[in-house]
Short mmCIF file of C-alpha atoms in Angstrom, two decimals:
data_model
loop_
_atom_site.label_atom_id
_atom_site.label_comp_id
_atom_site.label_asym_id
_atom_site.label_seq_id
_atom_site.Cartn_x
_atom_site.Cartn_y
_atom_site.Cartn_z
CA MET A 24 17.04 22.27 -10.03
CA ASP A 25 18.50 18.81 -10.55
CA ARG A 26 17.54 17.03 -13.75
CA ASN A 27 14.92 14.26 -13.36
CA ILE A 28 14.65 14.81 -9.59
CA VAL A 29 11.49 15.72 -7.68
CA ALA A 30 12.75 17.28 -4.45
CA PHE A 31 10.37 17.60 -1.48
CA HIS A 32 11.67 20.30 0.86
CA LEU A 33 10.79 19.84 4.53
CA GLY A 34 12.82 22.81 5.70
CA ILE A 35 14.57 21.02 8.56
CA GLU A 36 15.19 17.41 9.54
CA ASP A 37 11.84 17.19 11.26
CA VAL A 38 10.37 13.68 11.47
CA ALA A 39 7.00 15.21 12.35
CA SER A 40 6.83 16.42 8.73
CA LEU A 41 6.90 12.83 7.47
CA ARG A 42 3.57 11.02 7.86
CA PHE A 43 2.31 7.65 6.67
CA GLY A 44 -1.05 6.70 5.21
CA ILE A 45 -2.82 4.01 3.21
CA SER A 46 -5.11 4.36 0.19
CA PRO A 47 -7.55 1.64 -0.94
CA GLY A 48 -8.28 3.72 -4.03
CA HIS A 49 -4.63 3.81 -5.01
CA GLU A 50 -4.52 0.01 -4.76
CA LEU A 51 -7.61 -0.21 -6.99
CA ALA A 52 -6.10 2.14 -9.57
CA ALA A 53 -2.92 0.06 -9.49
CA ALA A 54 -5.00 -3.11 -10.01
CA ILE A 55 -6.61 -1.58 -13.11
CA ARG A 56 -3.16 -0.75 -14.46
CA LEU A 57 -1.96 -4.27 -13.68
CA LEU A 58 -4.77 -5.73 -15.74
CA GLN A 59 -3.58 -3.63 -18.70
CA THR A 60 0.13 -4.44 -18.32
CA ALA A 61 0.07 -8.03 -17.05
CA GLN A 62 3.04 -9.35 -19.01
CA SER A 63 5.48 -6.86 -17.45
CA ARG A 64 4.52 -7.47 -13.81
CA PRO A 65 5.67 -10.99 -12.79
CA LEU A 66 5.47 -10.21 -9.08
CA HIS A 67 1.68 -10.14 -9.43
CA TRP A 68 1.11 -12.95 -11.94
CA GLY A 69 -0.36 -15.24 -9.30
CA TRP A 70 -2.94 -12.65 -8.27
CA LEU A 71 -3.66 -11.76 -11.90
CA ARG A 72 -4.36 -15.37 -12.89
CA GLU A 73 -6.91 -15.73 -10.08
CA ALA A 74 -8.42 -12.25 -10.37
CA ARG A 75 -9.02 -11.92 -14.10
CA SER A 76 -11.97 -14.35 -14.13
CA SER A 77 -13.76 -12.10 -11.62
CA VAL A 78 -13.30 -8.83 -13.52
CA PRO A 79 -16.60 -7.00 -14.19
CA HIS A 80 -15.83 -6.09 -17.79
CA GLU A 81 -18.14 -3.08 -18.14
CA ALA A 82 -16.75 -1.47 -14.97
CA PHE A 83 -13.18 -2.26 -16.05
CA GLY A 84 -13.81 -0.77 -19.48
CA LEU A 85 -15.08 2.48 -17.97
CA LEU A 86 -12.30 2.89 -15.42
CA SER A 87 -9.56 1.96 -17.88
CA LEU A 88 -10.64 4.97 -19.94
CA LEU A 89 -9.56 7.12 -17.00
CA ILE A 90 -6.63 5.04 -15.71
CA ALA A 91 -4.20 4.35 -18.54
CA PRO A 92 -1.17 2.09 -18.05
CA GLN A 93 0.82 5.17 -17.10
CA GLY A 94 0.38 8.90 -16.63
CA TYR A 95 -2.25 11.05 -14.97
CA PHE A 96 -5.61 9.78 -13.76
CA PRO A 97 -8.28 11.91 -12.02
CA ASP A 98 -7.49 12.77 -8.41
CA PHE A 99 -11.12 12.23 -7.40
CA LEU A 100 -10.67 8.46 -7.90
CA THR A 101 -8.57 8.34 -4.72
CA GLY A 102 -9.14 10.17 -1.46
CA PRO A 103 -6.37 11.68 0.66
CA PRO A 104 -4.47 8.71 2.17
CA GLY A 105 -4.89 8.34 5.93
CA PRO A 106 -3.59 6.12 8.71
CA ASP A 107 -6.54 3.73 8.39
CA LEU A 108 -8.63 4.96 5.46
CA THR A 109 -11.40 2.49 4.56
CA PRO A 110 -12.73 1.65 1.08
CA SER A 111 -16.22 2.87 1.99
CA GLU A 112 -14.83 6.22 3.15
CA GLU A 113 -12.89 6.62 -0.07
CA LEU A 114 -15.92 5.74 -2.21
CA ALA A 115 -17.99 8.30 -0.28
CA MET A 116 -15.37 10.96 -1.08
CA LEU A 117 -15.58 10.06 -4.77
CA ARG A 118 -19.36 10.38 -4.74
CA SER A 119 -19.16 13.79 -3.06
CA THR A 120 -16.82 15.26 -5.70
CA PRO A 121 -18.24 18.56 -7.03
CA PRO A 122 -19.14 18.15 -10.72
CA ASP A 123 -17.04 21.15 -11.77
CA VAL A 124 -13.97 19.61 -10.10
CA ALA A 125 -14.65 16.31 -11.85
CA ALA A 126 -15.03 18.06 -15.21
CA HIS A 127 -11.70 19.86 -14.76
CA GLN A 128 -9.88 16.65 -13.91
CA LEU A 129 -11.51 14.72 -16.74
CA ARG A 130 -10.30 17.37 -19.19
CA LYS A 131 -6.78 16.82 -17.91
CA VAL A 132 -7.12 13.18 -18.99
CA LEU A 133 -7.97 14.41 -22.50
CA ARG A 134 -4.47 15.86 -22.96
CA LEU A 135 -3.01 12.39 -23.51
CA ALA A 136 -6.12 10.58 -24.76
CA GLU A 137 -6.65 9.75 -28.42
CA GLY A 138 -9.32 8.33 -30.68
CA ALA A 139 -12.25 6.54 -29.08
CA ARG A 140 -10.83 7.05 -25.59
CA HIS A 141 -10.67 10.82 -26.14
CA ALA A 142 -14.26 10.91 -27.37
CA ALA A 143 -15.55 8.85 -24.43
CA VAL A 144 -13.78 10.95 -21.79
CA GLU A 145 -14.91 14.15 -23.51
CA ARG A 146 -18.52 13.00 -23.19
CA MET A 147 -17.95 12.40 -19.47
CA ALA A 148 -16.49 15.90 -19.04
CA GLU A 149 -19.56 17.41 -20.70
CA ARG A 150 -21.92 15.69 -18.21
CA PRO A 151 -19.80 15.37 -15.05
CA ALA A 152 -22.62 14.67 -12.58
CA LEU A 153 -23.78 11.67 -14.62
CA ALA A 154 -20.17 10.60 -15.14
CA LEU A 155 -19.50 10.67 -11.40
CA ARG A 156 -22.45 8.37 -10.72
CA ARG A 157 -21.27 5.89 -13.36
CA ILE A 158 -17.67 6.07 -12.19
CA ALA A 159 -18.67 5.48 -8.56
CA GLU A 160 -20.73 2.44 -9.57
CA ALA A 161 -17.78 1.07 -11.55
CA TRP A 162 -15.36 1.78 -8.68
CA SER A 163 -17.63 -0.13 -6.29
CA ALA A 164 -18.07 -3.07 -8.69
CA MET A 165 -14.33 -3.37 -9.33
CA TRP A 166 -13.52 -3.14 -5.64
CA ASP A 167 -16.05 -5.80 -4.64
CA ALA A 168 -14.90 -8.21 -7.34
CA LEU A 169 -11.13 -7.75 -7.21
CA LEU A 170 -9.89 -6.31 -3.94
CA GLU A 171 -12.52 -6.87 -1.26
CA PRO A 172 -11.48 -10.54 -0.84
CA GLN A 173 -7.80 -9.53 -0.61
CA TRP A 174 -8.17 -6.33 1.42
CA PRO A 175 -7.51 -7.85 4.89
CA GLN A 176 -4.18 -9.23 3.64
CA ILE A 177 -3.30 -6.07 1.68
CA ARG A 178 -4.10 -3.94 4.72
CA ARG A 179 -1.98 -6.22 6.94
CA LEU A 180 0.97 -5.82 4.58
CA LEU A 181 0.56 -2.04 4.43
CA LEU A 182 0.34 -1.63 8.21
CA ALA A 183 3.28 -3.98 8.73
CA ASP A 184 5.36 -1.86 6.39
CA ILE A 185 4.40 1.33 8.21
CA SER A 186 5.21 -0.29 11.55
CA HIS A 187 8.66 -1.25 10.27
CA ARG A 188 9.39 2.18 8.75
CA THR A 189 8.35 4.09 11.85
CA GLY A 190 10.56 1.80 13.92
CA VAL A 191 13.54 2.51 11.65
CA MET A 192 12.85 6.24 11.86
CA ALA A 193 12.60 6.15 15.65
CA GLY A 194 15.77 4.13 16.02
CA HIS A 195 17.98 5.43 13.24
CA GLY A 196 16.51 8.72 12.02
CA ALA A 197 14.56 10.00 9.04
CA GLY A 198 17.47 9.61 6.64
CA ALA A 199 17.82 5.88 7.24
CA MET A 200 14.08 5.34 6.87
CA VAL A 201 13.72 7.42 3.69
CA GLY A 202 16.78 5.85 2.10
CA GLY A 203 15.24 2.40 2.51
CA LEU A 204 11.94 3.17 0.76
CA HIS A 205 13.11 2.55 -2.81
CA ASP A 206 16.28 2.75 -4.86
CA ARG A 207 14.91 5.90 -6.51
CA VAL A 208 14.32 7.67 -3.17
CA SER A 209 17.11 9.39 -1.25
CA TRP A 210 17.57 11.79 1.65
CA ARG A 211 19.40 15.04 2.11
CA PRO A 212 19.03 16.93 5.39
CA GLY A 213 15.53 18.39 5.25
CA GLU A 214 14.84 17.03 1.76
CA VAL A 215 13.33 13.86 0.25
CA ARG A 216 14.47 13.30 -3.34
CA VAL A 217 12.81 11.00 -5.89
CA ARG A 218 14.54 10.20 -9.18
CA MET A 219 12.11 10.26 -12.11
CA ASN A 220 12.47 9.28 -15.77
CA ALA A 221 11.70 12.69 -17.31
CA TRP A 222 10.43 15.13 -14.70
CA GLN A 223 11.97 17.58 -12.28
CA GLU A 224 10.25 19.75 -9.68
CA GLU A 225 10.90 21.50 -6.37
CA VAL A 226 8.05 21.00 -3.89
CA ASP A 227 7.77 23.05 -0.69
CA CYS A 228 6.31 20.80 2.02
CA ARG A 229 6.82 23.23 4.90
CA GLY A 230 3.64 23.71 6.88
CA HIS A 231 1.86 20.60 5.58
CA GLY A 232 4.53 17.88 5.48
CA LEU A 233 5.10 14.93 3.17
CA LEU A 234 2.89 11.85 3.05
CA LEU A 235 4.50 8.42 2.55
CA VAL A 236 2.15 5.70 1.27
CA PRO A 237 3.16 2.04 0.87
CA SER A 238 1.52 0.06 -1.92
CA VAL A 239 1.12 -3.63 -2.69
CA LEU A 240 -0.24 -3.53 -6.23
CA SER A 241 2.04 -0.73 -7.44
CA SER A 242 5.11 -2.77 -6.50
CA PRO A 243 7.87 -2.57 -7.57
CA TRP A 244 7.36 1.00 -8.78
CA CYS A 245 7.57 4.35 -7.00
CA SER A 246 5.49 7.44 -7.87
CA VAL A 247 4.73 10.92 -6.55
CA LEU A 248 1.91 13.45 -6.28
CA THR A 249 2.86 17.12 -6.26
CA GLU A 250 -0.05 19.17 -7.59
CA ALA A 251 -2.18 21.14 -5.10
CA PRO A 252 -4.63 20.74 -3.45
CA VAL A 253 -3.41 17.15 -2.99
CA GLN A 254 -0.86 16.83 -0.19
CA PRO A 255 2.64 16.07 -1.51
CA THR A 256 2.88 12.28 -1.54
CA VAL A 257 5.40 9.54 -2.30
CA PHE A 258 4.01 6.08 -3.11
CA TYR A 259 6.55 3.31 -2.62
CA PRO A 260 6.48 -0.53 -2.76
CA VAL A 261 5.56 -2.39 0.40
CA LEU A 262 8.43 -4.19 2.09
CA GLY A 263 9.18 -7.85 1.42
CA LEU A 264 6.37 -8.68 -1.01
CA SER A 265 6.46 -12.24 -2.36
CA PRO A 266 4.74 -13.55 -5.53
CA GLU A 267 2.33 -15.49 -3.29
CA TRP A 268 1.12 -12.49 -1.28
CA HIS A 269 -2.46 -12.97 -2.52
CA ARG A 270 -2.69 -16.42 -0.91
CA SER A 271 -1.72 -15.24 2.54
CA GLY A 272 -5.14 -14.70 4.09
CA ALA A 273 -4.66 -17.40 6.71
CA PRO A 274 -1.70 -18.47 8.79
CA SER A 275 0.85 -20.62 7.00
CA ASP A 276 1.47 -24.20 8.10
CA GLY A 277 4.37 -22.90 10.17
CA ARG A 278 7.23 -24.66 8.41
CA ALA A 279 8.59 -21.59 6.63
CA LEU A 280 8.17 -19.49 9.77
CA ALA A 281 10.01 -22.09 11.84
CA ARG A 282 12.85 -22.15 9.33
CA LEU A 283 13.10 -18.37 9.55
CA LEU A 284 12.73 -17.80 13.30
CA GLY A 285 13.41 -21.20 14.79
CA ALA A 286 10.66 -23.48 16.07
CA GLY A 287 10.53 -21.95 19.56
CA ARG A 288 10.16 -18.34 18.47
CA ALA A 289 7.72 -19.29 15.71
CA ALA A 290 5.52 -21.03 18.30
CA VAL A 291 5.64 -17.99 20.59
CA LEU A 292 4.66 -15.64 17.77
CA SER A 293 1.79 -17.95 16.79
CA VAL A 294 0.15 -18.01 20.23
CA LEU A 295 0.00 -14.21 20.49
CA ASP A 296 -3.42 -13.99 18.85
CA GLY A 297 -4.44 -11.73 21.72
CA ALA A 298 -2.77 -10.19 24.75
CA ARG A 299 -0.79 -12.87 26.60
CA ASN A 300 1.37 -12.52 29.68
CA THR A 301 4.70 -14.29 29.94
CA SER A 302 3.26 -17.16 32.00
CA ASP A 303 0.51 -17.73 29.40
CA VAL A 304 3.09 -17.90 26.63
CA ALA A 305 5.25 -20.38 28.54
CA ARG A 306 2.22 -22.59 29.34
CA LEU A 307 0.79 -22.55 25.80
CA CYS A 308 4.15 -23.33 24.21
CA GLY A 309 5.20 -25.89 26.82
CA ILE A 310 8.45 -24.09 27.63
CA ALA A 311 10.08 -22.72 30.76
CA PRO A 312 9.26 -19.09 31.70
CA SER A 313 12.92 -18.15 31.28
CA THR A 314 12.89 -19.55 27.73
CA ALA A 315 9.68 -17.67 27.00
CA VAL A 316 11.31 -14.43 28.17
CA HIS A 317 14.29 -15.10 25.89
CA HIS A 318 12.07 -15.68 22.83
CA LEU A 319 9.76 -12.75 23.62
CA THR A 320 12.71 -10.39 23.95
CA ALA A 321 14.13 -11.45 20.58
CA LEU A 322 10.75 -11.06 18.86
CA ARG A 323 10.18 -7.66 20.48
CA ASP A 324 13.63 -6.45 19.40
CA ALA A 325 12.74 -7.45 15.83
CA GLY A 326 9.51 -5.42 15.96
CA LEU A 327 7.27 -8.49 15.78
CA LEU A 328 5.56 -7.92 19.13
CA SER A 329 5.00 -5.18 21.67
CA SER A 330 4.98 -5.52 25.45
CA THR A 331 3.04 -3.51 28.02
CA ARG A 332 3.24 -3.77 31.79
CA ARG A 333 -0.11 -4.41 33.53
CA GLY A 334 0.49 -4.29 37.26
CA ALA A 335 2.87 -7.09 38.15
CA ALA A 336 2.53 -8.81 34.76
CA VAL A 337 3.75 -7.93 31.27
CA GLU A 338 1.34 -8.45 28.35
CA HIS A 339 2.57 -9.19 24.84
CA ARG A 340 0.81 -8.68 21.50
CA ARG A 341 1.85 -9.21 17.91
CA THR A 342 2.49 -6.03 15.97
CA ALA A 343 1.22 -5.48 12.43
CA LEU A 344 4.65 -6.62 11.24
CA GLY A 345 4.31 -9.81 13.29
CA ASP A 346 0.86 -10.42 11.85
CA ALA A 347 2.13 -9.98 8.29
CA LEU A 348 4.98 -12.40 8.89
CA LEU A 349 2.72 -15.00 10.49
CA PHE A 350 0.09 -14.70 7.76
CA THR A 351 2.54 -15.06 4.88
CA ALA A 352 2.35 -18.52 3.36
CA ASP A 353 5.25 -20.38 1.78
CA SER A 354 6.25 -18.73 -1.49
CA ALA A 355 6.41 -20.36 -4.90
CA GLY A 356 7.50 -19.08 -8.28
CA PRO A 357 4.82 -17.35 -10.36
CA ALA A 358 3.31 -18.73 -13.51
CA GLY A 359 2.77 -16.45 -16.46
CA PRO A 360 -0.46 -14.46 -16.70
CA ASP A 361 -3.36 -14.79 -19.07
CA PRO A 362 -4.05 -11.78 -21.28
CA ALA A 363 -5.74 -8.76 -19.74
CA PRO A 364 -9.54 -8.69 -20.00
CA LYS A 365 -11.13 -6.58 -22.68
CA GLY A 366 -13.65 -4.01 -21.57
#
């Protein structure tokens, strides 16, 4: 066993063993950690400055007892990541947690808890059914206040990342995709390896595969889940996150996109708000059909749109990656955060 390496064994180089998912609950847990470690996370200072005034302090105080700045937090706070898991589905899973399971996981938190935090979590473990109701209410309050307004953009970024990674895997193989997840993640034939600070483990993923989950609010860190019954999981930072990600809920003014793609291709990407055939694109952009074909081909090759033949015509749509690029506003440097709220 290699020192400080968690090795996920897939058995063979089988891309079907590598699956992607998203987790609203993981983003919420990461947000709670961000609020406790604001000074060390400059990538998210812009979001933190805007979000902290909305924090429901009682809910934050309760959940921060369970979610410390680092280390274990109860598995029941996050459901199994899925390809399009919704916040309401994840909250329903939390509410349906059996009390004995909750009590067991709360006692695991006690191993690293001290003082008043230890006493508070111990009281929860003694009355797990009541604790679950309070935790679910706090989860819902924190979600509604902090992440509900940002979820469309966060979801766009997550799906765009997955679209890009699956494209890399299809075109260049699992090794190229895995090697690009994070500088702590590497590939050996049939094996995904994650370098940790002080932890080593061999994890057999044969028969159930390995789940790869991008994250916005955990960026720039990488983490893993290995303990059954949770499916082996690697959380990694979403691709290309800028400090202004939280302000990207509407299309940018187009100047940055035009600088990146060129004015013609930026215009073509912008008009694909629904399925458009090549003639539609040419007409809406005021360009010749041959020029439209040229731009569409370049955008498709970059993974920013997909094309489907419908009879004699070809229809084009933006991909999730194209949406994320279009809906990313011009970036600016972050200002420092205010202190974390006190629960």
